[in-house]
Coordinates of C-alpha atoms and ligand atoms in Angstrom, one line a residue:
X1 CA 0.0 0.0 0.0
X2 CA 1.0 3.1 -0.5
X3 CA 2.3 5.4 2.2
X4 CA 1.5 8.7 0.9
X5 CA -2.0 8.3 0.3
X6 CA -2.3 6.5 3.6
X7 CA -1.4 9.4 5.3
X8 CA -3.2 12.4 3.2
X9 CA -6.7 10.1 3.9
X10 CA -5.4 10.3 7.8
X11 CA -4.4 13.8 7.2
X12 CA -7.8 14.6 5.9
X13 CA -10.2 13.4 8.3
X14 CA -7.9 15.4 11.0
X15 CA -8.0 18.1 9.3
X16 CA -12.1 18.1 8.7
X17 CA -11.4 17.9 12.7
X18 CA -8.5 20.2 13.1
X19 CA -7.3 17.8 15.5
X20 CA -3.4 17.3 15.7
X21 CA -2.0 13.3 14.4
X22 CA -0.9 10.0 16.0
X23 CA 1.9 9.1 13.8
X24 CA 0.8 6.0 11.4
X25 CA 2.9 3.3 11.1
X26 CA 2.0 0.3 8.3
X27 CA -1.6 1.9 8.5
X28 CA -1.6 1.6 11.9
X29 CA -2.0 4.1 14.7
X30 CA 1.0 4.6 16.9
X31 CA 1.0 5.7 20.4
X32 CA 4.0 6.8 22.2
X33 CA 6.3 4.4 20.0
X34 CA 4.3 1.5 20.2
X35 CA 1.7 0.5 17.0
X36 CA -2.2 0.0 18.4
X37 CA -1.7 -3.6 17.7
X38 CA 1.3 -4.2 19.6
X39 CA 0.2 -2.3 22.3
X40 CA -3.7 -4.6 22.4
X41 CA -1.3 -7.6 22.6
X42 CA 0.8 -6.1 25.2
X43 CA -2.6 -5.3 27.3
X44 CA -4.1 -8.7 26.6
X45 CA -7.3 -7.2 26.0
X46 CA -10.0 -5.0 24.4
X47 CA -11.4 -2.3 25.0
X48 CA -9.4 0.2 27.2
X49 CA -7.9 3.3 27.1
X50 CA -4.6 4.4 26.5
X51 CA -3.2 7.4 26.8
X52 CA 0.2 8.9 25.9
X53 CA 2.1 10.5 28.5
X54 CA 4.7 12.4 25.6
X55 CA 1.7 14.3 24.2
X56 CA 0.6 15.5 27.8
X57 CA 3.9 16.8 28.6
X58 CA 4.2 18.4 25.2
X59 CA 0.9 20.1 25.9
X60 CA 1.8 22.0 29.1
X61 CA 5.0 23.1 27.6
X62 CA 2.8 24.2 24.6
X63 CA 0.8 25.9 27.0
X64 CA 2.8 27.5 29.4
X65 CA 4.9 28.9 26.5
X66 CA 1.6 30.7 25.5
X67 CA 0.8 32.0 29.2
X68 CA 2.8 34.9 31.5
X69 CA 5.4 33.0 33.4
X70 CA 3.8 34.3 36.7
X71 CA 0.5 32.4 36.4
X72 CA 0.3 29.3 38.2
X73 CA -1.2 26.3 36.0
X74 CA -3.4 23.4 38.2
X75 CA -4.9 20.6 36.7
X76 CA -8.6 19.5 37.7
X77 CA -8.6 15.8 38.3
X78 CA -12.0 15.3 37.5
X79 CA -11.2 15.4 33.7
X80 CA -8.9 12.2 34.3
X81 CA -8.8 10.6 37.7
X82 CA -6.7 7.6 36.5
X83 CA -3.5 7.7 39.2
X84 CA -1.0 7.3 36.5
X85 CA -1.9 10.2 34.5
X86 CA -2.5 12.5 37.7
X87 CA 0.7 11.2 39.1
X88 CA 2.2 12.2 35.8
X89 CA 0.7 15.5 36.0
X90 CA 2.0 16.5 39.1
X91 CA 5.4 16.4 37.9
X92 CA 4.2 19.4 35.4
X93 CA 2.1 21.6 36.8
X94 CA 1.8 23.6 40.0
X95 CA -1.2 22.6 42.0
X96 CA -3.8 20.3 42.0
X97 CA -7.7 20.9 42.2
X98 CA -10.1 18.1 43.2
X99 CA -13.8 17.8 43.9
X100 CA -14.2 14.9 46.0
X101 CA -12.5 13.1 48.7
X102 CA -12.0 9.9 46.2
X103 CA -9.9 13.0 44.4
X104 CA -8.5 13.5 47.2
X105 CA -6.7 10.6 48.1
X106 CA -5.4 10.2 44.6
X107 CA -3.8 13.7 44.8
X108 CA -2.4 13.3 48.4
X109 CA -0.5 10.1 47.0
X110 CA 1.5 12.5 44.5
X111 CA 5.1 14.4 45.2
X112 CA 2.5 17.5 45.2
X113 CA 2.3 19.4 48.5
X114 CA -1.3 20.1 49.6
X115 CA -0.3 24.0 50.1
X116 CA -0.6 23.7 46.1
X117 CA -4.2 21.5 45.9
X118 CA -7.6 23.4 46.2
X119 CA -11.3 21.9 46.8
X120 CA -14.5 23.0 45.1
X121 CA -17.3 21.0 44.7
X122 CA -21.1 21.7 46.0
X123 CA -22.2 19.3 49.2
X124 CA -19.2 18.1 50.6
X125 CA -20.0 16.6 53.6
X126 CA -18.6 16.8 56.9
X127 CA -16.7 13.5 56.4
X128 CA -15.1 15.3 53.0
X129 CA -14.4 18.8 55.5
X130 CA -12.7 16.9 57.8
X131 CA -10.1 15.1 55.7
X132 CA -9.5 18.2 53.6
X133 CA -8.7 20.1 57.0
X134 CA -6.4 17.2 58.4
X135 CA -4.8 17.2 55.0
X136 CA -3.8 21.2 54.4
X137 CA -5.9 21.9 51.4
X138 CA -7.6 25.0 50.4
X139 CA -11.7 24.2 50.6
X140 CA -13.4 26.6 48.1
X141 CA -16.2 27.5 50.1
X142 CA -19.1 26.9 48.0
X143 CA -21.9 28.4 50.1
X144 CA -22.7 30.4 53.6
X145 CA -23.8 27.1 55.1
X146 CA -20.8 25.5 54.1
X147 CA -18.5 27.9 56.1
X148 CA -19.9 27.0 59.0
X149 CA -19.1 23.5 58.5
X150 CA -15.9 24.3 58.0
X151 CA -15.3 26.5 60.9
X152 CA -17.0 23.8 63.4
X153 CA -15.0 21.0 62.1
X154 CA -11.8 23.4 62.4
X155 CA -12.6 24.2 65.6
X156 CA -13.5 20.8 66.8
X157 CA -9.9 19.3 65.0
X158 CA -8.4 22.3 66.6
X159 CA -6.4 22.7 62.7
X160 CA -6.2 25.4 60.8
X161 CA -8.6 25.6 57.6
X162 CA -7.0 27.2 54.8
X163 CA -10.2 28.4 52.9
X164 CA -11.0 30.3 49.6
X165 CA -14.0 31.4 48.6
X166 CA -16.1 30.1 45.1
X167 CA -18.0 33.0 43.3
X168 CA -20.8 32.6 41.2
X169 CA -19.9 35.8 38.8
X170 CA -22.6 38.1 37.6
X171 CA -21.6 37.3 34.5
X172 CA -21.0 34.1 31.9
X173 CA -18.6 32.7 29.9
X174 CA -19.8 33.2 26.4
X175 CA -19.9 30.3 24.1
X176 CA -19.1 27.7 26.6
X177 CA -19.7 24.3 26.3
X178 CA -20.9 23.9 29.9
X179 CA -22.0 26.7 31.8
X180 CA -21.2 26.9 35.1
X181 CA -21.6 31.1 36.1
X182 CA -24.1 33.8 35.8
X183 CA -27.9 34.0 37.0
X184 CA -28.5 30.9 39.6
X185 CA -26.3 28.1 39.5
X186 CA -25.4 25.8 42.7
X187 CA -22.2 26.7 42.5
X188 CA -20.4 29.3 44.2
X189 CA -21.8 31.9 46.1
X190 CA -23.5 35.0 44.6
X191 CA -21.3 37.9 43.7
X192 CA -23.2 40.2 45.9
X193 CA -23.1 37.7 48.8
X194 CA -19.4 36.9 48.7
X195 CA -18.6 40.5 50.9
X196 CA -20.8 38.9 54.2
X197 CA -19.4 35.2 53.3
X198 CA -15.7 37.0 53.8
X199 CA -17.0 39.0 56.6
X200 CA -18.2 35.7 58.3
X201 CA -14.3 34.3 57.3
X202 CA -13.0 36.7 59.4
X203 CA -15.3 36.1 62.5
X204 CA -14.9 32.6 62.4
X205 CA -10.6 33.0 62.0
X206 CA -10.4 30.8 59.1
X207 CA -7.1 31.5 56.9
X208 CA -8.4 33.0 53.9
X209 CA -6.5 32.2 50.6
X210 CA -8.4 33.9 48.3
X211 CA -10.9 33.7 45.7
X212 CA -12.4 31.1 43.0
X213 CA -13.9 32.0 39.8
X214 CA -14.9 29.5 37.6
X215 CA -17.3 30.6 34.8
X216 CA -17.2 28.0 31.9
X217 CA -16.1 25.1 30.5
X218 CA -15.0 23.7 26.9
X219 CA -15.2 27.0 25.3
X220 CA -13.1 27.4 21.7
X221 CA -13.3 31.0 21.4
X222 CA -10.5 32.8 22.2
X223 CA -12.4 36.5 22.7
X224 CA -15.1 34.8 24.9
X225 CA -12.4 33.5 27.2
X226 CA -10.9 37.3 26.8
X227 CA -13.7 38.6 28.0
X228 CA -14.6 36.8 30.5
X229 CA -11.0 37.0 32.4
X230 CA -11.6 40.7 32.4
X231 CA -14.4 40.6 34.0
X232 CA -13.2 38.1 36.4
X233 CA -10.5 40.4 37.2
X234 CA -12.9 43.4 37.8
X235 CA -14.6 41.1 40.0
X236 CA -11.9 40.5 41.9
X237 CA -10.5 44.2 42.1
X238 CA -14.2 44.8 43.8
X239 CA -14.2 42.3 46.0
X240 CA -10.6 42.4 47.6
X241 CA -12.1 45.7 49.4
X242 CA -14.2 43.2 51.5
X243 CA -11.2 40.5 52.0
X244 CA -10.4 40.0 55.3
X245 CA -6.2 39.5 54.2
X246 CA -4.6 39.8 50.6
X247 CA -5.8 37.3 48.1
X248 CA -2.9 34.9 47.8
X249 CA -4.5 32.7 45.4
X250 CA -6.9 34.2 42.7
X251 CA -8.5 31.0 40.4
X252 CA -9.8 32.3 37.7
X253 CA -10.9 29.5 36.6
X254 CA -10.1 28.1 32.8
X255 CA -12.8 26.4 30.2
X256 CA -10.0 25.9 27.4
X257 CA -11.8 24.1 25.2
X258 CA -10.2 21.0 22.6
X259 CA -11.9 20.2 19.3
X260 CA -14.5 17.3 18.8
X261 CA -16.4 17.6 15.9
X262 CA -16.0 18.3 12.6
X263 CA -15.5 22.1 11.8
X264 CA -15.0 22.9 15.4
X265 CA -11.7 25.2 15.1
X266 CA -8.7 25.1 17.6
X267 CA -9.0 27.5 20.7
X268 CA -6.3 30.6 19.9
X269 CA -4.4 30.4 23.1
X270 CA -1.7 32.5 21.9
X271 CA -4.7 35.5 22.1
X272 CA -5.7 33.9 25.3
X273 CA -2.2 34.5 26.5
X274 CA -1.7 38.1 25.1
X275 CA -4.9 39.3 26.5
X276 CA -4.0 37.7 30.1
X277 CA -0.7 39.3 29.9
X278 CA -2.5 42.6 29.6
X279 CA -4.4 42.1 32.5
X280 CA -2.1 40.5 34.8
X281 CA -0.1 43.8 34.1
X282 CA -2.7 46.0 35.8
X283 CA -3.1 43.3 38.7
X284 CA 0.6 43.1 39.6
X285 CA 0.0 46.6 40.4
X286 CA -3.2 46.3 42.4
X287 CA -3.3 43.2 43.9
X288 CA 1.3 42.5 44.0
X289 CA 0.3 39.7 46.6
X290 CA -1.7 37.7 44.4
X291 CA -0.8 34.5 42.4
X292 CA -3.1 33.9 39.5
X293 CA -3.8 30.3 39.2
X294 CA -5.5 28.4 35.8
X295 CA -7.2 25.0 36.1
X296 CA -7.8 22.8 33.4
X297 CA -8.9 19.8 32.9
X298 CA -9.6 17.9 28.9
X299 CA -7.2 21.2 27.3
X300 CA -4.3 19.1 29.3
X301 CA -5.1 15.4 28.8
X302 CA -7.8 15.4 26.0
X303 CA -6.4 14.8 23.2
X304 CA -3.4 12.4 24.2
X305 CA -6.2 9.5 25.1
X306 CA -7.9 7.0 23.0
X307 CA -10.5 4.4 23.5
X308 CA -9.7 1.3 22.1
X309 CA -12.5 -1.6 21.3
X310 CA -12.5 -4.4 18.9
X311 CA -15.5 -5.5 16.6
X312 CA -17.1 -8.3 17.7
X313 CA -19.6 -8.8 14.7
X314 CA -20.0 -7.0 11.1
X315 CA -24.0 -7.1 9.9
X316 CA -25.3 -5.6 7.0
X317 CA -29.1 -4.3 8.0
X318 CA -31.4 -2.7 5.2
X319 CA -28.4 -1.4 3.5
X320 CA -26.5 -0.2 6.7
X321 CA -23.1 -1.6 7.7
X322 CA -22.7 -2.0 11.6
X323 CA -19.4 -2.9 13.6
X324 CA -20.5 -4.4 16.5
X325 CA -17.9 -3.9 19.2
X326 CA -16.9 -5.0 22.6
X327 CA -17.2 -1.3 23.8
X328 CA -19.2 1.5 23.7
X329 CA -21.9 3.7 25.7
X330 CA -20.7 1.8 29.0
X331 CA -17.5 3.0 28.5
X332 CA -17.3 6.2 26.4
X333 CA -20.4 7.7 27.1
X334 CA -19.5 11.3 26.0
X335 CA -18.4 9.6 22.5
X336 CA -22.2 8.4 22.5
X337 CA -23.5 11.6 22.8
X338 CA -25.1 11.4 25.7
X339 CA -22.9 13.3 28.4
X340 CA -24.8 16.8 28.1
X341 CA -24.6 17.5 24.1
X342 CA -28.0 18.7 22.7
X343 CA -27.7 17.3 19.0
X344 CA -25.2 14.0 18.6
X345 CA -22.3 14.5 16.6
X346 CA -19.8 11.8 15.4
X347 CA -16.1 11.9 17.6
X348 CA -13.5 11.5 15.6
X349 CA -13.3 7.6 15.0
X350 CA -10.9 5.4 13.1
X351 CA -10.2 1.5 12.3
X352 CA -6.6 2.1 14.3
X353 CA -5.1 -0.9 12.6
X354 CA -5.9 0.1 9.0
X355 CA -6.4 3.9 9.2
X356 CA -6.6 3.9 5.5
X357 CA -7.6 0.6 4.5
X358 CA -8.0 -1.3 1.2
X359 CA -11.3 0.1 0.9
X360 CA -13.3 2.6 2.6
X361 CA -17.2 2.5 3.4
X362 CA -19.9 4.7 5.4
X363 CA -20.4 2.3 9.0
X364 CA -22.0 2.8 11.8
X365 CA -20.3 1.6 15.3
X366 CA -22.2 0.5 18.2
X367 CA -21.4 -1.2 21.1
X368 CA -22.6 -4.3 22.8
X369 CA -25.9 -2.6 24.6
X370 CA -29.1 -3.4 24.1
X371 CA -30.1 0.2 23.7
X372 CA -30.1 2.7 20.8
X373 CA -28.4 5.1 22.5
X374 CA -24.8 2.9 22.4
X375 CA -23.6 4.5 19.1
X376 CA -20.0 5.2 18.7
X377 CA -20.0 6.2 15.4
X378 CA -23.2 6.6 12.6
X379 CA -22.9 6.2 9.1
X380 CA -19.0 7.8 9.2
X381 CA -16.5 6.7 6.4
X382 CA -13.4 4.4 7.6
X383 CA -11.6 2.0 6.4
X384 CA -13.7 -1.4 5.8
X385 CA -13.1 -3.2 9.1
X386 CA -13.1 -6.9 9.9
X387 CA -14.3 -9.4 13.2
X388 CA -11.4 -8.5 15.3
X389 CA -10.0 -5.2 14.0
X390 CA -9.5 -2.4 16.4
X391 CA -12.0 0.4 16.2
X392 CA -10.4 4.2 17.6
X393 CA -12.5 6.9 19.2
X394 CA -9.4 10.0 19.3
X395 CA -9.7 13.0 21.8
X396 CA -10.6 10.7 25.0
X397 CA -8.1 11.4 26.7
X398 CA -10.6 13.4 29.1
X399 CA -14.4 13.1 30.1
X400 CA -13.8 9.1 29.2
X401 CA -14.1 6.3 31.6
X402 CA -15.4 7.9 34.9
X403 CA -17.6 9.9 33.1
X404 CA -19.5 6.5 31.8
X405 CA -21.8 4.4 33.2
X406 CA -19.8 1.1 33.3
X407 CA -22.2 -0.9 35.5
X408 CA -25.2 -0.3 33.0
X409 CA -25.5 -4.1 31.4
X410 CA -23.0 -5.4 34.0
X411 CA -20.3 -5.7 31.1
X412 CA -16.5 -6.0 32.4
X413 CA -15.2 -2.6 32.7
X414 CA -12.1 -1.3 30.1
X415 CA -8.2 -1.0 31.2
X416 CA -6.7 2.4 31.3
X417 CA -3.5 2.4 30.2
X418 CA -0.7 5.5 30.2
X419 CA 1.7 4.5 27.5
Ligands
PLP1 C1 -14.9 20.6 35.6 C2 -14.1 21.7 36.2 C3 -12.9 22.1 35.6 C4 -12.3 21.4 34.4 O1 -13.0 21.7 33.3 P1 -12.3 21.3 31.9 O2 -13.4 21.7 30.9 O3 -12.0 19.9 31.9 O4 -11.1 22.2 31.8 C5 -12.2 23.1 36.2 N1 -12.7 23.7 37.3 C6 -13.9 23.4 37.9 C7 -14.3 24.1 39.1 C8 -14.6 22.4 37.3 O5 -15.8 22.1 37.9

């Protein structure tokens, strides 16, 4: 076969999905080094993920290339919990922000310090407060009622409780995938609240770290994120006049945004750096205490994952090809279309061990579940796959596995992998 056409049909399909390539070796994907069939025999089985630890640390070099030296970059652990990659992570970037105790424990058993690991989240309960205390995180304070709990559980444990407090902005991120700010959300407390929630910081002698403002989520536009971190900074000038000590930590949250669809185009982070290095100028002068601190989550780890599942059975139904595989829905329910999008659009999916093929056909992928909704791919060109070849869902590197329902049909759960 030949290689050059091999890789312009590889080339083509990224392109329609500006997404960046997985070298191709003998038509097949390769991942960190290894081909996608060598590493399925090396894992012993299908499906699972695998993700490659190269492309993550090339990402936050990308990234922090793009960004003022002086801003602190965390990673949110909710995008991938899997201990490898957040163990890999921590060599990289400067803190750590979880949202659960689970999260927790995962991030405590990294070279991280705790000074440098911050925890949001509505309803954490007392158990959650208490560990987080005993442990030396910052607890973003997610509501009035919350404080309390904090400042009883300090008092009782007799530690002190670093605290920061969440604001729900008066504002939103604009063209965000997920909004999370703006109007009433149960997140945060209320921009207009936050002054008496300080206040009450204060009374109960809580250390306060600073603020927490998180407005959006996988957002591709470069002037939306713009914007909103302006705001976000005018926000904060107002409300360090109510701060009971200087705002050591400022989160201003992130929503950097990877591409998934077809026609979805890049996020400019080089404009999302110039515009931050604007602002940060002003706040070095108005705030010089304060460290300004990014989380992300998929822009980090999204794109270096795959998800990996074999076809089980090939049918031909009124004119429709379907790949049957061993995975799907259970596994990769965000590839389904079912984890919060509004019309289902095809991830970009590939036969890994013949990206090209001899010949190419419109399929459909599903997945073992007896249910419509387990649809991996419908009616996308590939290559003309066979019982046993390896079918590649690209960008899972975040939002995968413990975002799926894996119990649902009581199928065996997929490995993870970081390669
Ligand atoms: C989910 C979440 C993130 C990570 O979002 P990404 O889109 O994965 O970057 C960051 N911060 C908070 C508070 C979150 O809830």
């Amino acid at each position: 076969m030949n290689c050059l056409t091999q890789d312009r049909d590889y080339e083509k399909k990224a392109r329609r999905y500006n997404i960046s390539l997985f070298p191709i070796e003998n038509d097949c994907l390769v991942i960190r080094g290894v081909t996608l069939n060598r590493l399925a025999q090396r894992i012993g089985k299908t499906p699972f993920y695998a993700y490659d630890r190269d492309r993550i640390t090339q990402r936050v070099k990308d990234l922090r290339r793009s960004l003022p030296n002086d801003v602190s970059l965390h990673y949110a652990i909710k995008a991938n919990p899997m201990p490898a990659v957040v163990q890999h992570l921590a060599s990289l970037v400067d803190g750590l922000d979880i949202a659960s105790s689970g999260e927790l424990r995962v991030a405590l058993d990294t070279p991280m310090s705790s000074q440098h690991m911050s925890f949001a989240g509505p309803g954490k309960s007392d158990s959650e407060i208490c560990q987080a205390i005993a442990a030396g995180v910052t607890i973003n304070l997610e509501s009035g009622a919350e404080l309390e709990r904090v400042a009883r559980a300090a008092h009782e444990s007799d530690i002190e409780a670093r605290v920061a407090v969440r604001v729900n902005p008066d504002f939103e991120l604009k063209s965000s995938g997920m909004k999370m700010s703006g109007g009433p959300k149960p997140f945060g407390v209320d921009a207009d609240r936050v002054p008496a929630t300080l206040r009450q910081i204060s009374v109960h002698g809580l250390s306060f770290q600073g603020l927490h403002i998180f407005s959006g989520s996988q957002n591709l536009k470069a002037e939306a994120i713009a914007e909103a971190q302006e705001k976000t900074f005018e926000l904060t000038y107002r409300l360090a006049e109510s701060a009971p000590g200087p705002i050591q930590a400022l989160n201003i949250g992130g929503g950097f945004g990877i591409p998934y669809f077809p026609g979805d185009i890049p996020l400019d982070i080089g404009r999302v750096g110039e515009n931050l290095e604007r602002l940060m100028y002003q706040m070095r002068a108005r705030l010089p205490h304060t460290r300004v601190v990014i989380e992300l989550g998929r822009y980090l780890v999204g794109e270096a994952g795959v998800y990996v599942c074999r076809v089980v059975d090939r049918k031909l139904s009124r004119g429709q090809v379907f790949l049957v595989t061993d995975g799907g829905l259970h596994h990769h329910l965000a590839a389904s279309g079912n984890f919060g999008q509004v019309i289902r659009k095809n991830y970009p999916v590939l036969i890994g061990n013949k990206v090209q093929g001899k010949e190419r056909e419109v399929v459909s992928v599903v997945g073992p579940l007896c249910t419509p909704l387990d649809l991996l791919a419908d009616k996308m060109e590939m290559a003309k796959a066979e019982v046993g070849d390896l079918v590649v869902v690209l960008q899972s590197g975040a939002y995968g596995l413990s975002a799926s329902p894996t119990q649902f049909l009581s199928h065996p759960p997929p490995l993870e992998v970081l390669v």
